[in-house]
Amino acid sequence: MIVWTHDRWRFPLPEHNRFPIEKYTLLRERVEADGVEILEAEPVPWAWLEAVHDPALIERIRSGSLSVREERGLGIPWSEALVERGRRSVGGTVAAAGLALEQGLGMNLGGGTHHAGRAFARGYCLFNDVAVALDRMRAEGRARRALVVDCDVHQGDGTADLFGSDPDCFTLSLHGARNYPFKRIPSDLDVDLESGTGDAAYLAALADALDVAIPRAGAELAFYLAGADPWHGDRLGRLALTKEGLLARDELVLDRLRATGAAVCVVLAGGYAKDVGDTVDINASTVRAVTSRSVALRDCR
Ligand SMILES: [Zn+2]
């Protein structure tokens, strides 16, 4: 199975900024050592971004004319390198969604930028990769009905904004009730979890939510945001899952989605452990859960 990366396209970050730029390179190296084939993602054309986002926002991003307030909300200073990387991050998700539709599963070692909405870019998220990927698959006539399973610890406000009036895309977000964003845009199904929620309660809530979301969505293509930030040691999350619990979460989502026959595209989303190695452990374990299922799929053909 092929997965996509964009980790070589780095951008300048101020000291003490909490964006975990190292995790992408460390993860790519770990996944490479596991023998997984990795391709570098291409930047998506501007027209693909304008088809989903407000063209005026895209123009401000392209030309470096975001307002001071917008840049503060983004949490990362604008640079040409940041924009290039953002376009490649979306490119990885588009490619992974295409592979998922061909082979059942696809994964981008990035993406999951779910705080980017139609006319806003915030919370480290420049473009909404999942929305652009689904738009492309629809434009190419490859899929229509979709489900987004967002298990990042932060609520998927940008995704909810983009799909709010879309009857063919069901959005599910499972997140810390007291986590960012503090002003929500409602998903089709939001599950607010108390601070300190551990493995058992989390997995039970997730299973219940999938029971509702999967039949409602009737999806041909599902996106899974496998955020590492519900981990108990995460600096920006308030939940208390263990690494074993996060793997059980990945397996539950992947197996439930695959059982419906939907193509599944997996993206990383957030992860802000004090030691980036812990985030990489969690992400690498997600990659193994995905690639092991891809092998099984090929074997039974
Ligand atoms: Zn997050």
mmCIF file of C-alpha atoms and ligand atoms in Angstrom:
data_model
loop_
_atom_site.group_PDB
_atom_site.id
_atom_site.type_symbol
_atom_site.label_atom_id
_atom_site.label_comp_id
_atom_site.label_asym_id
_atom_site.label_seq_id
_atom_site.Cartn_x
_atom_site.Cartn_y
_atom_site.Cartn_z
ATOM 1 C CA MET A 1 0.000 0.000 0.000
ATOM 2 C CA ILE A 2 1.195 3.518 -0.838
ATOM 3 C CA VAL A 3 0.861 6.426 1.605
ATOM 4 C CA TRP A 4 1.588 10.106 0.962
ATOM 5 C CA THR A 5 3.827 12.621 2.747
ATOM 6 C CA HIS A 6 4.771 16.284 2.394
ATOM 7 C CA ASP A 7 7.234 16.491 5.270
ATOM 8 C CA ARG A 8 10.156 17.854 3.205
ATOM 9 C CA TRP A 9 8.259 21.101 2.630
ATOM 10 C CA ARG A 10 8.959 22.861 5.891
ATOM 11 C CA PHE A 11 8.099 26.417 6.900
ATOM 12 C CA PRO A 12 9.464 28.927 9.422
ATOM 13 C CA LEU A 13 7.966 28.736 12.910
ATOM 14 C CA PRO A 14 8.573 31.104 15.809
ATOM 15 C CA GLU A 15 10.256 29.606 18.860
ATOM 16 C CA HIS A 16 7.796 28.008 21.331
ATOM 17 C CA ASN A 17 5.096 27.592 18.665
ATOM 18 C CA ARG A 18 3.345 24.294 19.385
ATOM 19 C CA PHE A 19 2.827 23.177 15.779
ATOM 20 C CA PRO A 20 4.580 19.775 15.745
ATOM 21 C CA ILE A 21 6.452 20.094 12.452
ATOM 22 C CA GLU A 22 8.954 17.372 13.433
ATOM 23 C CA LYS A 23 6.298 14.687 13.752
ATOM 24 C CA TYR A 24 5.771 14.443 9.999
ATOM 25 C CA THR A 25 9.415 13.671 9.231
ATOM 26 C CA LEU A 26 9.814 11.296 12.176
ATOM 27 C CA LEU A 27 6.625 9.496 11.184
ATOM 28 C CA ARG A 28 7.690 9.202 7.554
ATOM 29 C CA GLU A 29 11.018 7.705 8.692
ATOM 30 C CA ARG A 30 9.243 5.264 11.024
ATOM 31 C CA VAL A 31 6.775 4.193 8.344
ATOM 32 C CA GLU A 32 9.578 3.814 5.803
ATOM 33 C CA ALA A 33 11.405 1.529 8.265
ATOM 34 C CA ASP A 34 8.212 -0.535 8.488
ATOM 35 C CA GLY A 35 8.539 -1.138 4.732
ATOM 36 C CA VAL A 36 5.571 0.942 3.568
ATOM 37 C CA GLU A 37 5.842 2.622 0.161
ATOM 38 C CA ILE A 38 5.706 6.423 0.449
ATOM 39 C CA LEU A 39 5.137 9.037 -2.251
ATOM 40 C CA GLU A 40 5.546 12.800 -2.023
ATOM 41 C CA ALA A 41 2.271 14.629 -2.504
ATOM 42 C CA GLU A 42 1.863 17.140 -5.330
ATOM 43 C CA PRO A 43 0.435 20.608 -4.602
ATOM 44 C CA VAL A 44 -3.218 20.888 -5.614
ATOM 45 C CA PRO A 45 -4.138 23.490 -8.261
ATOM 46 C CA TRP A 46 -5.572 26.745 -6.896
ATOM 47 C CA ALA A 47 -8.827 26.085 -8.767
ATOM 48 C CA TRP A 48 -9.453 22.982 -6.628
ATOM 49 C CA LEU A 49 -9.135 25.105 -3.485
ATOM 50 C CA GLU A 50 -11.378 27.839 -4.912
ATOM 51 C CA ALA A 51 -14.046 25.265 -5.713
ATOM 52 C CA VAL A 52 -14.458 24.598 -1.981
ATOM 53 C CA HIS A 53 -13.308 27.712 -0.149
ATOM 54 C CA ASP A 54 -14.316 31.352 -0.557
ATOM 55 C CA PRO A 55 -12.160 32.556 -3.494
ATOM 56 C CA ALA A 56 -11.483 35.819 -1.618
ATOM 57 C CA LEU A 57 -9.952 33.823 1.274
ATOM 58 C CA ILE A 58 -7.873 31.793 -1.160
ATOM 59 C CA GLU A 59 -6.648 35.013 -2.762
ATOM 60 C CA ARG A 60 -5.598 36.418 0.644
ATOM 61 C CA ILE A 61 -3.732 33.180 1.398
ATOM 62 C CA ARG A 62 -2.121 33.112 -2.027
ATOM 63 C CA SER A 63 -0.940 36.715 -1.903
ATOM 64 C CA GLY A 64 -0.014 36.841 1.765
ATOM 65 C CA SER A 65 -2.646 39.418 2.671
ATOM 66 C CA LEU A 66 -4.454 37.707 5.547
ATOM 67 C CA SER A 67 -5.497 40.225 8.179
ATOM 68 C CA VAL A 68 -3.641 40.374 11.484
ATOM 69 C CA ARG A 69 -6.676 38.811 13.117
ATOM 70 C CA GLU A 70 -6.817 35.972 10.573
ATOM 71 C CA GLU A 71 -3.133 35.217 11.016
ATOM 72 C CA ARG A 72 -3.503 35.158 14.798
ATOM 73 C CA GLY A 73 -6.425 32.743 14.445
ATOM 74 C CA LEU A 74 -4.344 30.537 12.184
ATOM 75 C CA GLY A 75 -1.685 30.264 14.897
ATOM 76 C CA ILE A 76 1.187 30.037 12.375
ATOM 77 C CA PRO A 77 2.788 33.018 10.592
ATOM 78 C CA TRP A 78 2.054 33.211 6.870
ATOM 79 C CA SER A 79 4.910 32.325 4.527
ATOM 80 C CA GLU A 80 5.129 31.135 0.942
ATOM 81 C CA ALA A 81 6.572 27.889 2.251
ATOM 82 C CA LEU A 82 3.554 27.390 4.532
ATOM 83 C CA VAL A 83 1.187 27.823 1.576
ATOM 84 C CA GLU A 84 3.171 25.407 -0.591
ATOM 85 C CA ARG A 85 3.129 22.816 2.171
ATOM 86 C CA GLY A 86 -0.598 23.360 2.713
ATOM 87 C CA ARG A 87 -1.320 22.705 -0.971
ATOM 88 C CA ARG A 88 0.759 19.522 -0.821
ATOM 89 C CA SER A 89 -0.980 18.370 2.343
ATOM 90 C CA VAL A 90 -4.305 18.630 0.489
ATOM 91 C CA GLY A 91 -2.722 16.874 -2.499
ATOM 92 C CA GLY A 92 -1.864 13.901 -0.282
ATOM 93 C CA THR A 93 -5.451 13.531 0.866
ATOM 94 C CA VAL A 94 -6.797 13.817 -2.696
ATOM 95 C CA ALA A 95 -4.375 11.085 -3.819
ATOM 96 C CA ALA A 96 -5.204 8.891 -0.812
ATOM 97 C CA ALA A 97 -8.944 9.259 -1.444
ATOM 98 C CA GLY A 98 -8.377 8.185 -5.053
ATOM 99 C CA LEU A 99 -6.425 5.122 -3.930
ATOM 100 C CA ALA A 100 -9.125 4.305 -1.381
ATOM 101 C CA LEU A 101 -11.720 4.279 -4.154
ATOM 102 C CA GLU A 102 -9.529 1.919 -6.174
ATOM 103 C CA GLN A 103 -8.287 -0.411 -3.448
ATOM 104 C CA GLY A 104 -10.522 0.138 -0.418
ATOM 105 C CA LEU A 105 -8.051 2.032 1.766
ATOM 106 C CA GLY A 106 -5.829 5.090 1.423
ATOM 107 C CA MET A 107 -3.812 7.204 3.845
ATOM 108 C CA ASN A 108 -2.099 10.574 3.957
ATOM 109 C CA LEU A 109 0.657 11.127 6.556
ATOM 110 C CA GLY A 110 -0.809 14.587 7.082
ATOM 111 C CA GLY A 111 -4.079 16.387 6.453
ATOM 112 C CA GLY A 112 -7.102 16.355 8.717
ATOM 113 C CA THR A 113 -7.060 20.167 8.732
ATOM 114 C CA HIS A 114 -10.625 20.340 9.990
ATOM 115 C CA HIS A 115 -10.682 23.887 11.394
ATOM 116 C CA ALA A 116 -10.533 25.389 7.890
ATOM 117 C CA GLY A 117 -14.042 26.392 6.789
ATOM 118 C CA ARG A 118 -15.457 27.934 3.648
ATOM 119 C CA ALA A 119 -14.298 31.466 4.409
ATOM 120 C CA PHE A 120 -11.914 31.010 7.326
ATOM 121 C CA ALA A 121 -8.525 29.403 7.995
ATOM 122 C CA ARG A 122 -7.713 28.869 11.668
ATOM 123 C CA GLY A 123 -6.299 26.539 14.312
ATOM 124 C CA TYR A 124 -3.208 25.537 12.231
ATOM 125 C CA CYS A 125 -5.534 24.725 9.290
ATOM 126 C CA LEU A 126 -5.062 26.592 6.007
ATOM 127 C CA PHE A 127 -7.260 24.499 3.697
ATOM 128 C CA ASN A 128 -9.780 21.740 4.448
ATOM 129 C CA ASP A 129 -8.154 18.734 2.780
ATOM 130 C CA VAL A 130 -11.096 16.382 3.300
ATOM 131 C CA ALA A 131 -13.579 18.799 1.719
ATOM 132 C CA VAL A 132 -11.308 19.369 -1.279
ATOM 133 C CA ALA A 133 -10.693 15.623 -1.726
ATOM 134 C CA LEU A 134 -14.406 14.835 -1.632
ATOM 135 C CA ASP A 135 -15.133 17.660 -4.056
ATOM 136 C CA ARG A 136 -12.555 16.260 -6.474
ATOM 137 C CA MET A 137 -13.871 12.700 -6.238
ATOM 138 C CA ARG A 138 -17.362 14.040 -6.925
ATOM 139 C CA ALA A 139 -16.153 16.196 -9.826
ATOM 140 C CA GLU A 140 -14.550 13.112 -11.350
ATOM 141 C CA GLY A 141 -17.754 11.121 -10.832
ATOM 142 C CA ARG A 142 -16.025 8.618 -8.557
ATOM 143 C CA ALA A 143 -18.165 9.028 -5.415
ATOM 144 C CA ARG A 144 -21.081 11.048 -4.138
ATOM 145 C CA ARG A 145 -22.193 10.042 -0.646
ATOM 146 C CA ALA A 146 -19.667 10.482 2.119
ATOM 147 C CA LEU A 147 -19.101 10.189 5.848
ATOM 148 C CA VAL A 148 -16.537 12.058 7.916
ATOM 149 C CA VAL A 149 -15.538 10.362 11.185
ATOM 150 C CA ASP A 150 -13.548 12.988 13.066
ATOM 151 C CA CYS A 151 -11.788 11.554 16.122
ATOM 152 C CA ASP A 152 -9.415 14.456 16.687
ATOM 153 C CA VAL A 153 -9.873 15.762 20.253
ATOM 154 C CA HIS A 154 -10.977 19.138 18.842
ATOM 155 C CA GLN A 155 -14.384 19.611 17.249
ATOM 156 C CA GLY A 156 -14.395 19.679 13.441
ATOM 157 C CA ASP A 157 -15.903 23.142 13.025
ATOM 158 C CA GLY A 158 -14.495 23.866 9.558
ATOM 159 C CA THR A 159 -15.730 20.560 8.168
ATOM 160 C CA ALA A 160 -19.144 21.186 9.730
ATOM 161 C CA ASP A 161 -19.212 24.628 8.128
ATOM 162 C CA LEU A 162 -18.371 23.268 4.668
ATOM 163 C CA PHE A 163 -20.847 20.376 4.739
ATOM 164 C CA GLY A 164 -23.627 21.996 6.785
ATOM 165 C CA SER A 165 -26.010 22.158 3.855
ATOM 166 C CA ASP A 166 -24.756 19.051 2.015
ATOM 167 C CA PRO A 167 -27.345 16.257 2.203
ATOM 168 C CA ASP A 168 -24.853 13.715 0.819
ATOM 169 C CA CYS A 169 -22.129 14.136 3.415
ATOM 170 C CA PHE A 170 -22.673 13.155 7.056
ATOM 171 C CA THR A 171 -20.265 14.703 9.570
ATOM 172 C CA LEU A 172 -19.524 13.022 12.909
ATOM 173 C CA SER A 173 -17.179 14.637 15.430
ATOM 174 C CA LEU A 174 -16.172 13.037 18.737
ATOM 175 C CA HIS A 175 -14.195 15.465 20.892
ATOM 176 C CA GLY A 176 -13.412 16.939 24.288
ATOM 177 C CA ALA A 177 -16.357 19.082 25.425
ATOM 178 C CA ARG A 178 -14.002 21.660 26.923
ATOM 179 C CA ASN A 179 -11.517 21.743 24.057
ATOM 180 C CA TYR A 180 -11.022 24.278 21.232
ATOM 181 C CA PRO A 181 -12.968 25.553 19.276
ATOM 182 C CA PHE A 182 -15.004 27.293 21.944
ATOM 183 C CA LYS A 183 -17.565 28.623 19.475
ATOM 184 C CA ARG A 184 -18.871 25.580 17.619
ATOM 185 C CA ILE A 185 -20.415 25.084 14.213
ATOM 186 C CA PRO A 186 -22.629 22.007 14.600
ATOM 187 C CA SER A 187 -21.791 18.760 12.784
ATOM 188 C CA ASP A 188 -24.552 16.317 11.832
ATOM 189 C CA LEU A 189 -23.587 14.468 15.018
ATOM 190 C CA ASP A 190 -21.387 15.972 17.720
ATOM 191 C CA VAL A 191 -20.342 13.863 20.707
ATOM 192 C CA ASP A 192 -19.017 16.005 23.570
ATOM 193 C CA LEU A 193 -16.888 14.040 26.001
ATOM 194 C CA GLU A 194 -16.077 15.072 29.571
ATOM 195 C CA SER A 195 -12.480 15.985 30.383
ATOM 196 C CA GLY A 196 -10.631 12.894 31.578
ATOM 197 C CA THR A 197 -12.740 10.430 29.559
ATOM 198 C CA GLY A 198 -10.729 7.197 29.288
ATOM 199 C CA ASP A 199 -10.611 4.237 26.912
ATOM 200 C CA ALA A 200 -13.763 2.327 27.879
ATOM 201 C CA ALA A 201 -16.163 5.276 27.950
ATOM 202 C CA TYR A 202 -14.634 6.701 24.771
ATOM 203 C CA LEU A 203 -14.929 3.448 22.831
ATOM 204 C CA ALA A 204 -18.527 2.958 23.978
ATOM 205 C CA ALA A 205 -19.466 6.487 22.871
ATOM 206 C CA LEU A 206 -17.701 5.961 19.553
ATOM 207 C CA ALA A 207 -19.487 2.659 18.883
ATOM 208 C CA ASP A 208 -22.851 4.313 19.635
ATOM 209 C CA ALA A 209 -22.061 7.250 17.360
ATOM 210 C CA LEU A 210 -21.031 4.943 14.494
ATOM 211 C CA ASP A 211 -24.317 3.052 14.939
ATOM 212 C CA VAL A 212 -26.111 6.307 14.149
ATOM 213 C CA ALA A 213 -23.762 7.787 11.551
ATOM 214 C CA ILE A 214 -23.040 4.793 9.312
ATOM 215 C CA PRO A 215 -26.622 3.990 8.272
ATOM 216 C CA ARG A 216 -27.526 7.680 7.995
ATOM 217 C CA ALA A 217 -24.550 8.369 5.723
ATOM 218 C CA GLY A 218 -24.877 5.416 3.342
ATOM 219 C CA ALA A 219 -21.383 6.441 2.286
ATOM 220 C CA GLU A 220 -19.396 5.302 -0.721
ATOM 221 C CA LEU A 221 -16.363 7.156 0.613
ATOM 222 C CA ALA A 222 -15.498 7.690 4.272
ATOM 223 C CA PHE A 223 -12.807 9.926 5.742
ATOM 224 C CA TYR A 224 -11.312 9.052 9.123
ATOM 225 C CA LEU A 225 -9.453 11.775 11.048
ATOM 226 C CA ALA A 226 -7.264 9.713 13.362
ATOM 227 C CA GLY A 227 -6.095 12.523 15.672
ATOM 228 C CA ALA A 228 -3.426 11.531 18.202
ATOM 229 C CA ASP A 229 -4.546 14.273 20.583
ATOM 230 C CA PRO A 230 -7.138 12.332 22.653
ATOM 231 C CA TRP A 231 -4.030 10.744 24.293
ATOM 232 C CA HIS A 232 -3.763 11.416 28.040
ATOM 233 C CA GLY A 233 -0.388 13.164 27.723
ATOM 234 C CA ASP A 234 -1.459 15.576 24.982
ATOM 235 C CA ARG A 235 -0.789 19.245 25.762
ATOM 236 C CA LEU A 236 -3.795 20.537 23.830
ATOM 237 C CA GLY A 237 -6.316 17.773 24.610
ATOM 238 C CA ARG A 238 -8.377 17.076 27.713
ATOM 239 C CA LEU A 239 -9.237 13.402 27.212
ATOM 240 C CA ALA A 240 -7.305 10.517 28.761
ATOM 241 C CA LEU A 241 -6.966 7.690 26.262
ATOM 242 C CA THR A 242 -3.991 5.319 26.382
ATOM 243 C CA LYS A 243 -2.015 4.284 23.307
ATOM 244 C CA GLU A 244 -3.769 0.897 23.450
ATOM 245 C CA GLY A 245 -7.118 2.682 23.608
ATOM 246 C CA LEU A 246 -6.237 4.759 20.562
ATOM 247 C CA LEU A 247 -5.315 1.633 18.617
ATOM 248 C CA ALA A 248 -8.636 0.046 19.640
ATOM 249 C CA ARG A 249 -10.331 3.225 18.390
ATOM 250 C CA ASP A 250 -8.565 2.963 15.025
ATOM 251 C CA GLU A 251 -9.498 -0.702 14.670
ATOM 252 C CA LEU A 252 -13.117 -0.052 15.599
ATOM 253 C CA VAL A 253 -13.505 2.752 13.068
ATOM 254 C CA LEU A 254 -11.646 0.964 10.272
ATOM 255 C CA ASP A 255 -13.474 -2.326 10.736
ATOM 256 C CA ARG A 256 -16.904 -0.753 11.045
ATOM 257 C CA LEU A 257 -16.384 1.414 7.975
ATOM 258 C CA ARG A 258 -14.854 -1.374 5.881
ATOM 259 C CA ALA A 259 -17.753 -3.675 6.790
ATOM 260 C CA THR A 260 -20.103 -1.297 4.963
ATOM 261 C CA GLY A 261 -18.072 -1.638 1.753
ATOM 262 C CA ALA A 262 -17.169 2.064 1.761
ATOM 263 C CA ALA A 263 -13.744 3.206 0.604
ATOM 264 C CA VAL A 264 -11.838 4.618 3.591
ATOM 265 C CA CYS A 265 -9.355 7.494 3.439
ATOM 266 C CA VAL A 266 -7.357 8.056 6.645
ATOM 267 C CA VAL A 267 -5.710 11.360 7.582
ATOM 268 C CA LEU A 268 -3.635 12.363 10.632
ATOM 269 C CA ALA A 269 -5.115 15.548 12.136
ATOM 270 C CA GLY A 270 -3.608 16.746 15.454
ATOM 271 C CA GLY A 271 -1.198 15.449 18.093
ATOM 272 C CA TYR A 272 0.689 17.629 20.561
ATOM 273 C CA ALA A 273 2.477 15.355 23.029
ATOM 274 C CA LYS A 274 5.320 16.991 24.991
ATOM 275 C CA ASP A 275 7.672 14.387 23.534
ATOM 276 C CA VAL A 276 6.873 14.257 19.808
ATOM 277 C CA GLY A 277 7.944 10.582 19.875
ATOM 278 C CA ASP A 278 4.686 9.742 21.659
ATOM 279 C CA THR A 279 2.628 11.357 18.896
ATOM 280 C CA VAL A 280 4.695 9.470 16.316
ATOM 281 C CA ASP A 281 4.066 6.178 18.193
ATOM 282 C CA ILE A 282 0.310 6.785 18.012
ATOM 283 C CA ASN A 283 0.359 7.810 14.338
ATOM 284 C CA ALA A 284 2.629 4.895 13.355
ATOM 285 C CA SER A 285 0.262 2.505 15.084
ATOM 286 C CA THR A 286 -2.618 3.958 13.030
ATOM 287 C CA VAL A 287 -0.571 3.437 9.853
ATOM 288 C CA ARG A 288 0.013 -0.208 10.803
ATOM 289 C CA ALA A 289 -3.702 -0.708 11.473
ATOM 290 C CA VAL A 290 -4.450 0.676 8.001
ATOM 291 C CA THR A 291 -1.718 -1.115 6.042
ATOM 292 C CA SER A 292 -2.370 -4.483 7.697
ATOM 293 C CA ARG A 293 -5.996 -4.245 6.586
ATOM 294 C CA SER A 294 -4.926 -3.294 3.087
ATOM 295 C CA VAL A 295 -2.795 -6.448 2.838
ATOM 296 C CA ALA A 296 -5.679 -8.586 4.058
ATOM 297 C CA LEU A 297 -7.886 -7.006 1.415
ATOM 298 C CA ARG A 298 -5.442 -7.848 -1.370
ATOM 299 C CA ASP A 299 -5.002 -11.425 -0.144
ATOM 300 C CA CYS A 300 -8.674 -12.261 -0.355
ATOM 301 C CA ARG A 301 -9.002 -11.155 -3.961
HETATM 302 ZN ZN ZN B 1 -6.787 18.474 17.362
#
